[in-house]
Structure formats: structure tokens, C-alpha cells
Amino acid sequence: MLLPAGLTNPEIAARLGISVRTVAYRLNRIRTKLGLLTRDDVVAWASRDA
């Protein structure tokens, strides 16, 4: 996963070939759906099931 690897939104966008804005939008949607507040919360959530 790119987020737990510590990549920034621009780095994630470059790896996936999408815009930085798309990365930010998708991360925001993930946080909203999971009820999380920060990107660190998303990383912790993703890591708990890994």
C-alpha cells in the first residue's frame, strides 16, 4: 500500500497516474466512510488487518 509506506499525495498520484486532487478526494472519501479523522488513522486502520 502506498499510504502506509509514507508516500505523500503527489507521490501517490505519480505512481498511480492520477491527479493529486483525485488522491486527496479518494482519501477523504475513505476517511468519511470509515469515520476516521486523519490519514494516520487510515494507515492504522489498514495496518490492523494486514
PDB file of N, CA and C in Angstrom:
ATOM      1  N   MET A   1       0.837  -1.181   0.000  1.00  0.00           N
ATOM      2  CA  MET A   1       0.000   0.000   0.000  1.00  0.00           C
ATOM      3  C   MET A   1       0.879   1.240   0.000  1.00  0.00           C
ATOM      4  N   LEU A   2       0.411   2.249  -0.646  1.00  0.00           N
ATOM      5  CA  LEU A   2       1.210   3.458  -0.789  1.00  0.00           C
ATOM      6  C   LEU A   2       1.119   4.387   0.413  1.00  0.00           C
ATOM      7  N   LEU A   3      -0.045   4.506   0.987  1.00  0.00           N
ATOM      8  CA  LEU A   3      -0.215   5.393   2.134  1.00  0.00           C
ATOM      9  C   LEU A   3       0.587   4.923   3.343  1.00  0.00           C
ATOM     10  N   PRO A   4       0.503   3.653   3.726  1.00  0.00           N
ATOM     11  CA  PRO A   4       1.309   3.198   4.860  1.00  0.00           C
ATOM     12  C   PRO A   4       2.819   3.275   4.599  1.00  0.00           C
ATOM     13  N   ALA A   5       3.200   3.303   3.334  1.00  0.00           N
ATOM     14  CA  ALA A   5       4.620   3.422   3.009  1.00  0.00           C
ATOM     15  C   ALA A   5       5.126   4.843   3.237  1.00  0.00           C
ATOM     16  N   GLY A   6       4.219   5.755   3.576  1.00  0.00           N
ATOM     17  CA  GLY A   6       4.610   7.121   3.886  1.00  0.00           C
ATOM     18  C   GLY A   6       4.651   8.054   2.700  1.00  0.00           C
ATOM     19  N   LEU A   7       4.087   7.633   1.579  1.00  0.00           N
ATOM     20  CA  LEU A   7       4.097   8.474   0.402  1.00  0.00           C
ATOM     21  C   LEU A   7       3.136   9.652   0.566  1.00  0.00           C
ATOM     22  N   THR A   8       3.513  10.785  -0.009  1.00  0.00           N
ATOM     23  CA  THR A   8       2.668  11.972   0.006  1.00  0.00           C
ATOM     24  C   THR A   8       1.629  11.867  -1.106  1.00  0.00           C
ATOM     25  N   ASN A   9       0.651  12.748  -1.071  1.00  0.00           N
ATOM     26  CA  ASN A   9      -0.364  12.738  -2.132  1.00  0.00           C
ATOM     27  C   ASN A   9       0.255  12.900  -3.521  1.00  0.00           C
ATOM     28  N   PRO A  10       1.209  13.835  -3.720  1.00  0.00           N
ATOM     29  CA  PRO A  10       1.829  13.935  -5.049  1.00  0.00           C
ATOM     30  C   PRO A  10       2.576  12.663  -5.467  1.00  0.00           C
ATOM     31  N   GLU A  11       3.223  12.010  -4.516  1.00  0.00           N
ATOM     32  CA  GLU A  11       3.934  10.766  -4.836  1.00  0.00           C
ATOM     33  C   GLU A  11       2.960   9.656  -5.194  1.00  0.00           C
ATOM     34  N   ILE A  12       1.860   9.567  -4.468  1.00  0.00           N
ATOM     35  CA  ILE A  12       0.827   8.565  -4.766  1.00  0.00           C
ATOM     36  C   ILE A  12       0.234   8.833  -6.147  1.00  0.00           C
ATOM     37  N   ALA A  13      -0.059  10.099  -6.421  1.00  0.00           N
ATOM     38  CA  ALA A  13      -0.630  10.471  -7.717  1.00  0.00           C
ATOM     39  C   ALA A  13       0.298  10.079  -8.862  1.00  0.00           C
ATOM     40  N   ALA A  14       1.578  10.338  -8.700  1.00  0.00           N
ATOM     41  CA  ALA A  14       2.539   9.999  -9.751  1.00  0.00           C
ATOM     42  C   ALA A  14       2.618   8.494  -9.968  1.00  0.00           C
ATOM     43  N   ARG A  15       2.602   7.731  -8.892  1.00  0.00           N
ATOM     44  CA  ARG A  15       2.671   6.262  -9.013  1.00  0.00           C
ATOM     45  C   ARG A  15       1.432   5.695  -9.703  1.00  0.00           C
ATOM     46  N   LEU A  16       0.256   6.283  -9.405  1.00  0.00           N
ATOM     47  CA  LEU A  16      -0.995   5.758  -9.950  1.00  0.00           C
ATOM     48  C   LEU A  16      -1.399   6.410 -11.272  1.00  0.00           C
ATOM     49  N   GLY A  17      -0.719   7.477 -11.647  1.00  0.00           N
ATOM     50  CA  GLY A  17      -1.045   8.170 -12.886  1.00  0.00           C
ATOM     51  C   GLY A  17      -2.365   8.929 -12.801  1.00  0.00           C
ATOM     52  N   ILE A  18      -2.661   9.472 -11.620  1.00  0.00           N
ATOM     53  CA  ILE A  18      -3.871  10.261 -11.421  1.00  0.00           C
ATOM     54  C   ILE A  18      -3.473  11.610 -10.846  1.00  0.00           C
ATOM     55  N   SER A  19      -4.423  12.526 -10.741  1.00  0.00           N
ATOM     56  CA  SER A  19      -4.102  13.852 -10.225  1.00  0.00           C
ATOM     57  C   SER A  19      -3.995  13.832  -8.702  1.00  0.00           C
ATOM     58  N   VAL A  20      -3.276  14.812  -8.184  1.00  0.00           N
ATOM     59  CA  VAL A  20      -3.135  14.965  -6.737  1.00  0.00           C
ATOM     60  C   VAL A  20      -4.507  15.213  -6.119  1.00  0.00           C
ATOM     61  N   ARG A  21      -5.330  15.972  -6.810  1.00  0.00           N
ATOM     62  CA  ARG A  21      -6.677  16.256  -6.308  1.00  0.00           C
ATOM     63  C   ARG A  21      -7.504  14.979  -6.187  1.00  0.00           C
ATOM     64  N   THR A  22      -7.348  14.064  -7.130  1.00  0.00           N
ATOM     65  CA  THR A  22      -8.065  12.787  -7.073  1.00  0.00           C
ATOM     66  C   THR A  22      -7.615  11.980  -5.865  1.00  0.00           C
ATOM     67  N   VAL A  23      -6.326  11.974  -5.597  1.00  0.00           N
ATOM     68  CA  VAL A  23      -5.810  11.270  -4.417  1.00  0.00           C
ATOM     69  C   VAL A  23      -6.431  11.852  -3.158  1.00  0.00           C
ATOM     70  N   ALA A  24      -6.423  13.168  -3.034  1.00  0.00           N
ATOM     71  CA  ALA A  24      -6.983  13.826  -1.852  1.00  0.00           C
ATOM     72  C   ALA A  24      -8.471  13.514  -1.714  1.00  0.00           C
ATOM     73  N   TYR A  25      -9.199  13.544  -2.832  1.00  0.00           N
ATOM     74  CA  TYR A  25     -10.634  13.246  -2.808  1.00  0.00           C
ATOM     75  C   TYR A  25     -10.885  11.814  -2.336  1.00  0.00           C
ATOM     76  N   ARG A  26     -10.139  10.890  -2.880  1.00  0.00           N
ATOM     77  CA  ARG A  26     -10.344   9.481  -2.515  1.00  0.00           C
ATOM     78  C   ARG A  26      -9.979   9.205  -1.060  1.00  0.00           C
ATOM     79  N   LEU A  27      -8.914   9.816  -0.587  1.00  0.00           N
ATOM     80  CA  LEU A  27      -8.551   9.655   0.820  1.00  0.00           C
ATOM     81  C   LEU A  27      -9.621  10.255   1.730  1.00  0.00           C
ATOM     82  N   ASN A  28     -10.167  11.390   1.313  1.00  0.00           N
ATOM     83  CA  ASN A  28     -11.238  11.996   2.089  1.00  0.00           C
ATOM     84  C   ASN A  28     -12.458  11.090   2.136  1.00  0.00           C
ATOM     85  N   ARG A  29     -12.810  10.478   1.019  1.00  0.00           N
ATOM     86  CA  ARG A  29     -13.957   9.550   0.974  1.00  0.00           C
ATOM     87  C   ARG A  29     -13.715   8.340   1.878  1.00  0.00           C
ATOM     88  N   ILE A  30     -12.502   7.818   1.866  1.00  0.00           N
ATOM     89  CA  ILE A  30     -12.164   6.686   2.729  1.00  0.00           C
ATOM     90  C   ILE A  30     -12.332   7.080   4.194  1.00  0.00           C
ATOM     91  N   ARG A  31     -11.765   8.246   4.556  1.00  0.00           N
ATOM     92  CA  ARG A  31     -11.887   8.713   5.948  1.00  0.00           C
ATOM     93  C   ARG A  31     -13.340   8.893   6.347  1.00  0.00           C
ATOM     94  N   THR A  32     -14.130   9.463   5.465  1.00  0.00           N
ATOM     95  CA  THR A  32     -15.549   9.694   5.760  1.00  0.00           C
ATOM     96  C   THR A  32     -16.288   8.378   5.953  1.00  0.00           C
ATOM     97  N   LYS A  33     -16.094   7.454   5.052  1.00  0.00           N
ATOM     98  CA  LYS A  33     -16.807   6.170   5.133  1.00  0.00           C
ATOM     99  C   LYS A  33     -16.415   5.355   6.358  1.00  0.00           C
ATOM    100  N   LEU A  34     -15.166   5.469   6.781  1.00  0.00           N
ATOM    101  CA  LEU A  34     -14.692   4.702   7.933  1.00  0.00           C
ATOM    102  C   LEU A  34     -14.835   5.468   9.246  1.00  0.00           C
ATOM    103  N   GLY A  35     -15.223   6.729   9.161  1.00  0.00           N
ATOM    104  CA  GLY A  35     -15.363   7.542  10.362  1.00  0.00           C
ATOM    105  C   GLY A  35     -14.026   7.905  10.989  1.00  0.00           C
ATOM    106  N   LEU A  36     -13.022   8.090  10.157  1.00  0.00           N
ATOM    107  CA  LEU A  36     -11.677   8.410  10.630  1.00  0.00           C
ATOM    108  C   LEU A  36     -11.391   9.892  10.418  1.00  0.00           C
ATOM    109  N   LEU A  37     -10.465  10.431  11.197  1.00  0.00           N
ATOM    110  CA  LEU A  37     -10.195  11.859  11.142  1.00  0.00           C
ATOM    111  C   LEU A  37      -8.939  12.237  10.366  1.00  0.00           C
ATOM    112  N   THR A  38      -7.913  11.396  10.389  1.00  0.00           N
ATOM    113  CA  THR A  38      -6.636  11.757   9.775  1.00  0.00           C
ATOM    114  C   THR A  38      -6.126  10.645   8.869  1.00  0.00           C
ATOM    115  N   ARG A  39      -5.128  10.984   8.061  1.00  0.00           N
ATOM    116  CA  ARG A  39      -4.531   9.954   7.213  1.00  0.00           C
ATOM    117  C   ARG A  39      -3.772   8.938   8.054  1.00  0.00           C
ATOM    118  N   ASP A  40      -3.262   9.364   9.210  1.00  0.00           N
ATOM    119  CA  ASP A  40      -2.626   8.414  10.133  1.00  0.00           C
ATOM    120  C   ASP A  40      -3.632   7.392  10.649  1.00  0.00           C
ATOM    121  N   ASP A  41      -4.872   7.829  10.869  1.00  0.00           N
ATOM    122  CA  ASP A  41      -5.936   6.910  11.277  1.00  0.00           C
ATOM    123  C   ASP A  41      -6.205   5.876  10.185  1.00  0.00           C
ATOM    124  N   VAL A  42      -6.158   6.317   8.922  1.00  0.00           N
ATOM    125  CA  VAL A  42      -6.369   5.403   7.796  1.00  0.00           C
ATOM    126  C   VAL A  42      -5.244   4.368   7.754  1.00  0.00           C
ATOM    127  N   VAL A  43      -4.022   4.812   7.962  1.00  0.00           N
ATOM    128  CA  VAL A  43      -2.871   3.904   7.966  1.00  0.00           C
ATOM    129  C   VAL A  43      -3.026   2.880   9.083  1.00  0.00           C
ATOM    130  N   ALA A  44      -3.401   3.334  10.269  1.00  0.00           N
ATOM    131  CA  ALA A  44      -3.583   2.429  11.395  1.00  0.00           C
ATOM    132  C   ALA A  44      -4.696   1.429  11.108  1.00  0.00           C
ATOM    133  N   TRP A  45      -5.784   1.901  10.530  1.00  0.00           N
ATOM    134  CA  TRP A  45      -6.912   1.027  10.198  1.00  0.00           C
ATOM    135  C   TRP A  45      -6.486  -0.025   9.180  1.00  0.00           C
ATOM    136  N   ALA A  46      -5.756   0.394   8.160  1.00  0.00           N
ATOM    137  CA  ALA A  46      -5.310  -0.527   7.110  1.00  0.00           C
ATOM    138  C   ALA A  46      -4.297  -1.542   7.665  1.00  0.00           C
ATOM    139  N   SER A  47      -3.475  -1.110   8.589  1.00  0.00           N
ATOM    140  CA  SER A  47      -2.429  -1.984   9.137  1.00  0.00           C
ATOM    141  C   SER A  47      -2.964  -3.023  10.085  1.00  0.00           C
ATOM    142  N   ARG A  48      -4.087  -2.757  10.714  1.00  0.00           N
ATOM    143  CA  ARG A  48      -4.607  -3.694  11.716  1.00  0.00           C
ATOM    144  C   ARG A  48      -5.060  -5.012  11.094  1.00  0.00           C
ATOM    145  N   ASP A  49      -5.465  -4.993   9.811  1.00  0.00           N
ATOM    146  CA  ASP A  49      -5.929  -6.207   9.142  1.00  0.00           C
ATOM    147  C   ASP A  49      -4.864  -6.824   8.244  1.00  0.00           C
ATOM    148  N   ALA A  50      -3.697  -6.221   8.205  1.00  0.00           N
ATOM    149  CA  ALA A  50      -2.662  -6.690   7.288  1.00  0.00           C
ATOM    150  C   ALA A  50      -1.969  -7.918   7.788  1.00  0.00           C
TER     151      ALA A  50
END
